[in-house]
Amino acid sequence: MRPARTAGGRAAGTAPVPRGGGAPSARGRVGTAVHPGAWWLWALALGTAATRTTNPLLLALLIAVSAYVVVTRRPHAPWSRSYGAFVKLALAVLVIRLLFTTVLGSPIPGTHTLLTLPEVPLPDWAQGIRLGGRVTAEGLAFALYDAMKLATLLICVGAANALANPSRLLKSLPGALYETGVAVVVALTFAPNLIADVQRLRAARRLRGRPDRGVRGLLQVGLPVLEGALERSVALAAAMDARGYGRTAQVPAPVRRTTAALTLGGLLGVCAGTYGLLTAAGGTYGIPVLLAGVAAALAGLWLGGRRTVRTRYRPDRWDARAWLVTASGATVAALLFLAAARDPAALHPGVVPLVAPSLPLWPAAAVLVGLLPAFITPAPETTTVQTFVKEPS
């Protein structure tokens, strides 16, 4: 007996199939996704804000803001699983810095002795270095504050890796940076794939009742992972060669020299201007040198793009949401720069004498502006499986 059919012509008890094949088109996904460059600018702005403070409460708030955005807006893709690895790396930085401070001592004087380790006498040529001795609370607090700044920066970079699609970011790069972008994107994509391979092989070994931890498990998992990475690299190189990667156009020699001079000079200007902004003595020349370096670098990139022959298929659009995402991170960085200039004591709590850090209200409210992408960007798409229920005949 054939199953009964409804007025629409489908069998009774089956789920309706949406018009157009039941899955969102690629054009719709690209149109609704945020530009990957916006995610990188947002994350780098949060990392820049982290460099302006050593207050552990503000740094923890920056970590919480980036983690919330990653949890709510991270797509379901293998390359987006690298955030946990960056968090573990940040924790390793904290542990190593505290361990070095405990064993090698700290230049910060302190009166609150936590423990006293056996001190190893060193020769005269090792002046300023000591092994063991007193471990003070002031020295550990200073090391913790300083290490949290670097850990926050690493976590912000991990958030950018988890949110921005590396292949789409490669398409958005200027033509002059395309070859460099290919190398960087391949390197950034290698780490998430490596983590996914390790997790897959460890799960397979657990199902077979074999050890997946310790030195033996690491050695037996490492060889298949390296073999898979080598095969993937060879396949990627063959695919890139077949698609014409590395082709360049004929450009006159004076244009090439001008491009190299502008790009190199612009990058040096950007580095010098950034150093001037981050130091107290270079505040007068930092902004002019940075602007001049950015202008020279952009001119060099524009000239360098003439020698790269390539086109973009369905390029990502920099829409209003990308501007808002970038503006939210830039606002956090700018307000923390302003707070560091107006109230440095709140953003850099002292350790001698040792005092408990307090949370300044308006810098904390400025950090919360970084949560804006969690509310204005589309949620990651989930794969739904349609089930067909067969009715009894």
GROMACS .gro file of C-alpha atoms in nm:
model
  393
    1MET     CA    1   0.000   0.000   0.000
    2ARG     CA    2   0.139   0.339  -0.094
    3PRO     CA    3   0.159   0.601   0.184
    4ALA     CA    4  -0.105   0.870   0.187
    5ARG     CA    5  -0.009   1.204   0.041
    6THR     CA    6  -0.099   1.552   0.155
    7ALA     CA    7  -0.225   1.837  -0.060
    8GLY     CA    8   0.130   1.950  -0.127
    9GLY     CA    9   0.220   1.616  -0.286
   10ARG     CA   10   0.453   1.488  -0.013
   11ALA     CA   11   0.413   1.169   0.184
   12ALA     CA   12   0.235   1.200   0.516
   13GLY     CA   13   0.465   1.198   0.819
   14THR     CA   14   0.769   1.338   0.640
   15ALA     CA   15   0.925   1.671   0.723
   16PRO     CA   16   0.869   1.948   0.467
   17VAL     CA   17   1.174   2.036   0.258
   18PRO     CA   18   1.239   2.409   0.233
   19ARG     CA   19   1.226   2.568  -0.109
   20GLY     CA   20   1.560   2.579  -0.284
   21GLY     CA   21   1.703   2.246  -0.165
   22GLY     CA   22   1.664   2.275   0.214
   23ALA     CA   23   2.006   2.425   0.289
   24PRO     CA   24   2.120   2.784   0.289
   25SER     CA   25   2.316   2.875  -0.019
   26ALA     CA   26   2.681   2.973  -0.013
   27ARG     CA   27   2.587   3.324  -0.115
   28GLY     CA   28   2.360   3.355   0.187
   29ARG     CA   29   2.628   3.233   0.425
   30VAL     CA   30   2.888   3.473   0.289
   31GLY     CA   31   2.642   3.760   0.295
   32THR     CA   32   2.552   3.711   0.661
   33ALA     CA   33   2.900   3.634   0.799
   34VAL     CA   34   3.115   3.908   0.945
   35HIS     CA   35   3.431   4.006   0.761
   36PRO     CA   36   3.728   3.811   0.909
   37GLY     CA   37   3.941   4.124   0.917
   38ALA     CA   38   3.691   4.281   1.156
   39TRP     CA   39   3.738   3.994   1.401
   40TRP     CA   40   4.117   4.032   1.387
   41LEU     CA   41   4.101   4.409   1.440
   42TRP     CA   42   3.861   4.360   1.732
   43ALA     CA   43   4.085   4.101   1.897
   44LEU     CA   44   4.405   4.299   1.840
   45ALA     CA   45   4.238   4.607   1.988
   46LEU     CA   46   4.152   4.409   2.301
   47GLY     CA   47   4.510   4.287   2.316
   48THR     CA   48   4.634   4.646   2.281
   49ALA     CA   49   4.407   4.746   2.568
   50ALA     CA   50   4.561   4.468   2.778
   51THR     CA   51   4.907   4.621   2.733
   52ARG     CA   52   4.796   4.943   2.903
   53THR     CA   53   4.718   4.788   3.242
   54THR     CA   54   4.852   4.543   3.496
   55ASN     CA   55   4.536   4.541   3.705
   56PRO     CA   56   4.446   4.170   3.734
   57LEU     CA   57   4.074   4.248   3.764
   58LEU     CA   58   4.068   4.443   3.437
   59LEU     CA   59   4.278   4.176   3.265
   60ALA     CA   60   4.041   3.904   3.389
   61LEU     CA   61   3.750   4.111   3.259
   62LEU     CA   62   3.916   4.136   2.916
   63ILE     CA   63   3.963   3.758   2.913
   64ALA     CA   64   3.598   3.707   3.011
   65VAL     CA   65   3.476   3.942   2.736
   66SER     CA   66   3.678   3.766   2.464
   67ALA     CA   67   3.577   3.423   2.594
   68TYR     CA   68   3.206   3.512   2.594
   69VAL     CA   69   3.221   3.635   2.235
   70VAL     CA   70   3.409   3.321   2.129
   71VAL     CA   71   3.160   3.089   2.301
   72THR     CA   72   2.856   3.260   2.149
   73ARG     CA   73   2.991   3.335   1.799
   74ARG     CA   74   3.249   3.066   1.726
   75PRO     CA   75   3.151   2.872   1.411
   76HIS     CA   76   3.134   2.494   1.403
   77ALA     CA   77   3.456   2.430   1.209
   78PRO     CA   78   3.782   2.243   1.280
   79TRP     CA   79   3.992   2.562   1.267
   80SER     CA   80   3.778   2.721   1.540
   81ARG     CA   81   3.886   2.468   1.805
   82SER     CA   82   4.225   2.627   1.864
   83TYR     CA   83   4.097   2.863   2.135
   84GLY     CA   84   4.151   2.603   2.408
   85ALA     CA   85   4.513   2.560   2.300
   86PHE     CA   86   4.576   2.934   2.337
   87VAL     CA   87   4.416   2.929   2.683
   88LYS     CA   88   4.646   2.644   2.786
   89LEU     CA   89   4.943   2.836   2.647
   90ALA     CA   90   4.842   3.140   2.851
   91LEU     CA   91   4.819   2.928   3.166
   92ALA     CA   92   5.163   2.785   3.089
   93VAL     CA   93   5.300   3.141   3.065
   94LEU     CA   94   5.160   3.218   3.410
   95VAL     CA   95   5.303   2.904   3.566
   96ILE     CA   96   5.648   2.946   3.407
   97ARG     CA   97   5.674   3.310   3.510
   98LEU     CA   98   5.579   3.233   3.870
   99LEU     CA   99   5.819   2.939   3.874
  100PHE     CA  100   6.107   3.153   3.748
  101THR     CA  101   6.028   3.419   4.008
  102THR     CA  102   6.028   3.155   4.282
  103VAL     CA  103   6.355   2.991   4.179
  104LEU     CA  104   6.553   3.287   4.042
  105GLY     CA  105   6.416   3.558   4.267
  106SER     CA  106   6.264   3.894   4.184
  107PRO     CA  107   6.414   4.245   4.167
  108ILE     CA  108   6.112   4.376   4.361
  109PRO     CA  109   6.197   4.422   4.731
  110GLY     CA  110   5.947   4.277   4.974
  111THR     CA  111   5.887   4.230   5.342
  112HIS     CA  112   5.619   3.956   5.336
  113THR     CA  113   5.822   3.635   5.315
  114LEU     CA  114   5.618   3.334   5.204
  115LEU     CA  115   5.895   3.072   5.211
  116THR     CA  116   6.274   3.050   5.206
  117LEU     CA  117   6.444   2.815   4.961
  118PRO     CA  118   6.801   2.690   4.998
  119GLU     CA  119   7.022   2.943   4.821
  120VAL     CA  120   7.295   2.820   4.586
  121PRO     CA  121   7.616   3.031   4.599
  122LEU     CA  122   7.717   3.164   4.256
  123PRO     CA  123   8.054   3.299   4.134
  124ASP     CA  124   8.136   3.669   4.110
  125TRP     CA  125   8.069   3.689   3.734
  126ALA     CA  126   7.703   3.597   3.800
  127GLN     CA  127   7.626   3.916   3.990
  128GLY     CA  128   7.255   4.000   4.000
  129ILE     CA  129   7.146   3.637   3.966
  130ARG     CA  130   7.055   3.414   4.254
  131LEU     CA  131   6.918   3.063   4.290
  132GLY     CA  132   6.683   3.013   4.581
  133GLY     CA  133   6.650   3.242   4.877
  134ARG     CA  134   6.350   3.433   5.004
  135VAL     CA  135   6.024   3.424   4.809
  136THR     CA  136   5.816   3.730   4.889
  137ALA     CA  137   5.452   3.804   4.824
  138GLU     CA  138   5.546   4.134   4.656
  139GLY     CA  139   5.769   3.957   4.402
  140LEU     CA  140   5.506   3.695   4.321
  141ALA     CA  141   5.237   3.962   4.285
  142PHE     CA  142   5.454   4.163   4.044
  143ALA     CA  143   5.530   3.851   3.838
  144LEU     CA  144   5.162   3.753   3.832
  145TYR     CA  145   5.048   4.097   3.715
  146ASP     CA  146   5.311   4.110   3.442
  147ALA     CA  147   5.243   3.754   3.323
  148MET     CA  148   4.867   3.812   3.312
  149LYS     CA  149   4.923   4.092   3.061
  150LEU     CA  150   5.102   3.855   2.820
  151ALA     CA  151   4.847   3.578   2.888
  152THR     CA  152   4.559   3.812   2.803
  153LEU     CA  153   4.729   3.909   2.478
  154LEU     CA  154   4.769   3.541   2.383
  155ILE     CA  155   4.404   3.468   2.461
  156CYS     CA  156   4.292   3.762   2.245
  157VAL     CA  157   4.497   3.625   1.954
  158GLY     CA  158   4.336   3.285   2.016
  159ALA     CA  159   3.993   3.450   1.997
  160ALA     CA  160   4.080   3.592   1.655
  161ASN     CA  161   4.191   3.248   1.537
  162ALA     CA  162   3.866   3.092   1.659
  163LEU     CA  163   3.636   3.355   1.507
  164ALA     CA  164   3.796   3.447   1.173
  165ASN     CA  165   3.791   3.201   0.885
  166PRO     CA  166   4.154   3.178   0.762
  167SER     CA  167   4.061   3.103   0.399
  168ARG     CA  168   3.825   3.401   0.385
  169LEU     CA  169   4.090   3.617   0.547
  170LEU     CA  170   4.332   3.513   0.273
  171LYS     CA  171   4.086   3.627   0.007
  172SER     CA  172   4.059   3.970   0.170
  173LEU     CA  173   4.432   4.044   0.176
  174PRO     CA  174   4.579   4.297  -0.067
  175GLY     CA  175   4.751   4.159  -0.375
  176ALA     CA  176   5.097   4.257  -0.250
  177LEU     CA  177   5.054   4.047   0.067
  178TYR     CA  178   4.895   3.752  -0.104
  179GLU     CA  179   5.199   3.523  -0.112
  180THR     CA  180   5.288   3.609   0.247
  181GLY     CA  181   4.924   3.564   0.343
  182VAL     CA  182   4.921   3.215   0.194
  183ALA     CA  183   5.214   3.112   0.415
  184VAL     CA  184   5.061   3.270   0.726
  185VAL     CA  185   4.716   3.120   0.667
  186VAL     CA  186   4.863   2.775   0.606
  187ALA     CA  187   5.061   2.807   0.930
  188LEU     CA  188   4.755   2.923   1.125
  189THR     CA  189   4.544   2.642   0.979
  190PHE     CA  190   4.806   2.379   1.063
  191ALA     CA  191   4.769   2.414   1.442
  192PRO     CA  192   4.390   2.351   1.459
  193ASN     CA  193   4.420   2.055   1.221
  194LEU     CA  194   4.704   1.918   1.431
  195ILE     CA  195   4.493   1.946   1.747
  196ALA     CA  196   4.198   1.777   1.574
  197ASP     CA  197   4.424   1.491   1.456
  198VAL     CA  198   4.562   1.439   1.808
  199GLN     CA  199   4.210   1.429   1.957
  200ARG     CA  200   4.090   1.186   1.689
  201LEU     CA  201   4.386   0.950   1.734
  202ARG     CA  202   4.362   0.957   2.114
  203ALA     CA  203   3.991   0.874   2.096
  204ALA     CA  204   4.065   0.586   1.859
  205ARG     CA  205   4.332   0.448   2.094
  206ARG     CA  206   4.096   0.470   2.392
  207LEU     CA  207   3.832   0.275   2.200
  208ARG     CA  208   4.091   0.003   2.129
  209GLY     CA  209   4.197  -0.011   2.495
  210ARG     CA  210   4.545   0.128   2.430
  211PRO     CA  211   4.717   0.396   2.641
  212ASP     CA  212   4.681   0.751   2.513
  213ARG     CA  213   4.870   0.936   2.789
  214GLY     CA  214   5.227   0.946   2.906
  215VAL     CA  215   5.545   0.921   2.703
  216ARG     CA  216   5.446   0.595   2.534
  217GLY     CA  217   5.108   0.727   2.426
  218LEU     CA  218   5.266   1.050   2.300
  219LEU     CA  219   5.521   0.864   2.089
  220GLN     CA  220   5.261   0.631   1.938
  221VAL     CA  221   5.026   0.921   1.859
  222GLY     CA  222   5.294   1.158   1.732
  223LEU     CA  223   5.407   0.946   1.436
  224PRO     CA  224   5.059   0.919   1.270
  225VAL     CA  225   5.002   1.291   1.334
  226LEU     CA  226   5.329   1.385   1.162
  227GLU     CA  227   5.255   1.147   0.875
  228GLY     CA  228   4.911   1.304   0.826
  229ALA     CA  229   5.060   1.653   0.837
  230LEU     CA  230   5.318   1.561   0.572
  231GLU     CA  231   5.053   1.410   0.343
  232ARG     CA  232   4.832   1.717   0.387
  233SER     CA  233   5.125   1.949   0.308
  234VAL     CA  234   5.212   1.759  -0.011
  235ALA     CA  235   4.847   1.760  -0.123
  236LEU     CA  236   4.818   2.132  -0.049
  237ALA     CA  237   5.135   2.209  -0.246
  238ALA     CA  238   5.009   2.010  -0.546
  239ALA     CA  239   4.669   2.179  -0.534
  240MET     CA  240   4.824   2.526  -0.511
  241ASP     CA  241   5.061   2.454  -0.801
  242ALA     CA  242   4.770   2.329  -1.014
  243ARG     CA  243   4.574   2.648  -0.946
  244GLY     CA  244   4.855   2.880  -1.050
  245TYR     CA  245   4.976   3.013  -0.715
  246GLY     CA  246   5.295   3.218  -0.747
  247ARG     CA  247   5.229   3.368  -1.090
  248THR     CA  248   5.337   3.730  -1.119
  249ALA     CA  249   5.301   3.998  -1.384
  250GLN     CA  250   5.585   4.181  -1.556
  251VAL     CA  251   5.657   4.504  -1.365
  252PRO     CA  252   5.937   4.751  -1.450
  253ALA     CA  253   6.242   4.751  -1.224
  254PRO     CA  254   6.192   5.113  -1.098
  255VAL     CA  255   5.840   5.024  -0.984
  256ARG     CA  256   5.971   4.721  -0.794
  257ARG     CA  257   6.240   4.927  -0.620
  258THR     CA  258   5.990   5.199  -0.529
  259THR     CA  259   5.751   4.939  -0.395
  260ALA     CA  260   6.019   4.779  -0.180
  261ALA     CA  261   6.137   5.115  -0.044
  262LEU     CA  262   5.787   5.234   0.041
  263THR     CA  263   5.685   4.906   0.203
  264LEU     CA  264   6.004   4.867   0.408
  265GLY     CA  265   6.008   5.234   0.511
  266GLY     CA  266   5.640   5.223   0.598
  267LEU     CA  267   5.678   4.915   0.816
  268LEU     CA  268   5.976   5.070   0.996
  269GLY     CA  269   5.770   5.384   1.051
  270VAL     CA  270   5.482   5.181   1.191
  271CYS     CA  271   5.717   5.001   1.432
  272ALA     CA  272   5.881   5.327   1.544
  273GLY     CA  273   5.546   5.502   1.585
  274THR     CA  274   5.400   5.213   1.781
  275TYR     CA  275   5.704   5.210   2.009
  276GLY     CA  276   5.660   5.582   2.062
  277LEU     CA  277   5.297   5.536   2.159
  278LEU     CA  278   5.377   5.258   2.405
  279THR     CA  279   5.650   5.454   2.584
  280ALA     CA  280   5.616   5.767   2.789
  281ALA     CA  281   5.911   5.946   2.626
  282GLY     CA  282   5.792   5.897   2.268
  283GLY     CA  283   5.444   6.042   2.301
  284THR     CA  284   5.535   6.352   2.095
  285TYR     CA  285   5.668   6.178   1.784
  286GLY     CA  286   5.466   5.854   1.805
  287ILE     CA  287   5.148   5.959   1.623
  288PRO     CA  288   5.313   6.153   1.332
  289VAL     CA  289   5.564   5.875   1.264
  290LEU     CA  290   5.289   5.612   1.284
  291LEU     CA  291   5.066   5.800   1.037
  292ALA     CA  292   5.355   5.855   0.795
  293GLY     CA  293   5.450   5.488   0.817
  294VAL     CA  294   5.093   5.373   0.753
  295ALA     CA  295   5.066   5.603   0.448
  296ALA     CA  296   5.397   5.479   0.303
  297ALA     CA  297   5.306   5.115   0.367
  298LEU     CA  298   4.966   5.155   0.199
  299ALA     CA  299   5.130   5.318  -0.105
  300GLY     CA  300   5.379   5.032  -0.124
  301LEU     CA  301   5.103   4.772  -0.097
  302TRP     CA  302   4.906   4.944  -0.373
  303LEU     CA  303   5.207   4.942  -0.606
  304GLY     CA  304   5.295   4.584  -0.510
  305GLY     CA  305   4.946   4.465  -0.594
  306ARG     CA  306   5.009   4.541  -0.961
  307ARG     CA  307   5.247   4.247  -0.994
  308THR     CA  308   5.001   3.990  -0.858
  309VAL     CA  309   4.753   3.856  -1.112
  310ARG     CA  310   4.449   3.724  -0.929
  311THR     CA  311   4.075   3.775  -0.891
  312ARG     CA  312   3.832   3.733  -0.602
  313TYR     CA  313   3.526   3.508  -0.623
  314ARG     CA  314   3.242   3.641  -0.408
  315PRO     CA  315   3.455   3.877  -0.198
  316ASP     CA  316   3.351   3.945   0.159
  317ARG     CA  317   3.184   4.279   0.206
  318TRP     CA  318   3.287   4.520   0.478
  319ASP     CA  319   2.938   4.609   0.597
  320ALA     CA  320   2.798   4.802   0.891
  321ARG     CA  321   2.841   4.508   1.129
  322ALA     CA  322   3.211   4.484   1.047
  323TRP     CA  323   3.247   4.855   1.125
  324LEU     CA  324   3.065   4.807   1.457
  325VAL     CA  325   3.279   4.507   1.554
  326THR     CA  326   3.599   4.699   1.477
  327ALA     CA  327   3.470   5.012   1.650
  328SER     CA  328   3.388   4.821   1.969
  329GLY     CA  329   3.745   4.692   2.002
  330ALA     CA  330   3.894   5.030   1.909
  331THR     CA  331   3.674   5.198   2.171
  332VAL     CA  332   3.802   4.964   2.442
  333ALA     CA  333   4.164   5.034   2.345
  334ALA     CA  334   4.114   5.412   2.323
  335LEU     CA  335   3.934   5.437   2.657
  336LEU     CA  336   4.199   5.231   2.836
  337PHE     CA  337   4.469   5.451   2.683
  338LEU     CA  338   4.282   5.751   2.824
  339ALA     CA  339   4.237   5.583   3.163
  340ALA     CA  340   4.608   5.497   3.180
  341ALA     CA  341   4.694   5.862   3.122
  342ARG     CA  342   4.442   6.007   3.368
  343ASP     CA  343   4.451   5.753   3.652
  344PRO     CA  344   4.764   5.538   3.625
  345ALA     CA  345   4.740   5.419   3.985
  346ALA     CA  346   4.407   5.244   3.920
  347LEU     CA  347   4.536   5.063   3.610
  348HIS     CA  348   4.874   4.977   3.765
  349PRO     CA  349   4.821   4.871   4.127
  350GLY     CA  350   5.129   4.890   4.341
  351VAL     CA  351   5.302   4.594   4.496
  352VAL     CA  352   5.536   4.785   4.734
  353PRO     CA  353   5.361   4.823   4.969
  354LEU     CA  354   5.139   4.532   4.877
  355VAL     CA  355   4.775   4.638   4.839
  356ALA     CA  356   4.470   4.458   4.708
  357PRO     CA  357   4.381   4.571   4.352
  358SER     CA  358   4.050   4.751   4.308
  359LEU     CA  359   3.824   4.751   4.003
  360PRO     CA  360   3.794   5.102   3.853
  361LEU     CA  361   3.439   5.156   3.740
  362TRP     CA  362   3.456   5.347   3.414
  363PRO     CA  363   3.755   5.150   3.271
  364ALA     CA  364   3.561   4.831   3.354
  365ALA     CA  365   3.256   4.972   3.176
  366ALA     CA  366   3.480   5.054   2.879
  367VAL     CA  367   3.597   4.691   2.864
  368LEU     CA  368   3.235   4.575   2.853
  369VAL     CA  369   3.194   4.761   2.522
  370GLY     CA  370   3.389   4.471   2.371
  371LEU     CA  371   3.082   4.251   2.422
  372LEU     CA  372   2.900   4.430   2.138
  373PRO     CA  373   2.992   4.168   1.870
  374ALA     CA  374   2.812   3.899   2.072
  375PHE     CA  375   2.482   4.081   2.012
  376ILE     CA  376   2.511   4.234   1.665
  377THR     CA  377   2.669   3.945   1.472
  378PRO     CA  378   2.475   3.639   1.348
  379ALA     CA  379   2.483   3.322   1.553
  380PRO     CA  380   2.681   3.030   1.409
  381GLU     CA  381   2.480   2.798   1.190
  382THR     CA  382   2.393   2.455   1.328
  383THR     CA  383   2.356   2.151   1.111
  384THR     CA  384   2.008   2.004   1.143
  385VAL     CA  385   1.930   1.651   1.034
  386GLN     CA  386   1.580   1.595   0.900
  387THR     CA  387   1.420   1.272   1.014
  388PHE     CA  388   1.162   1.095   0.803
  389VAL     CA  389   0.900   0.898   0.995
  390LYS     CA  390   0.746   0.612   0.806
  391GLU     CA  391   0.382   0.546   0.887
  392PRO     CA  392   0.256   0.191   0.903
  393SER     CA  393   0.078   0.073   0.592
   0.00000   0.00000   0.00000
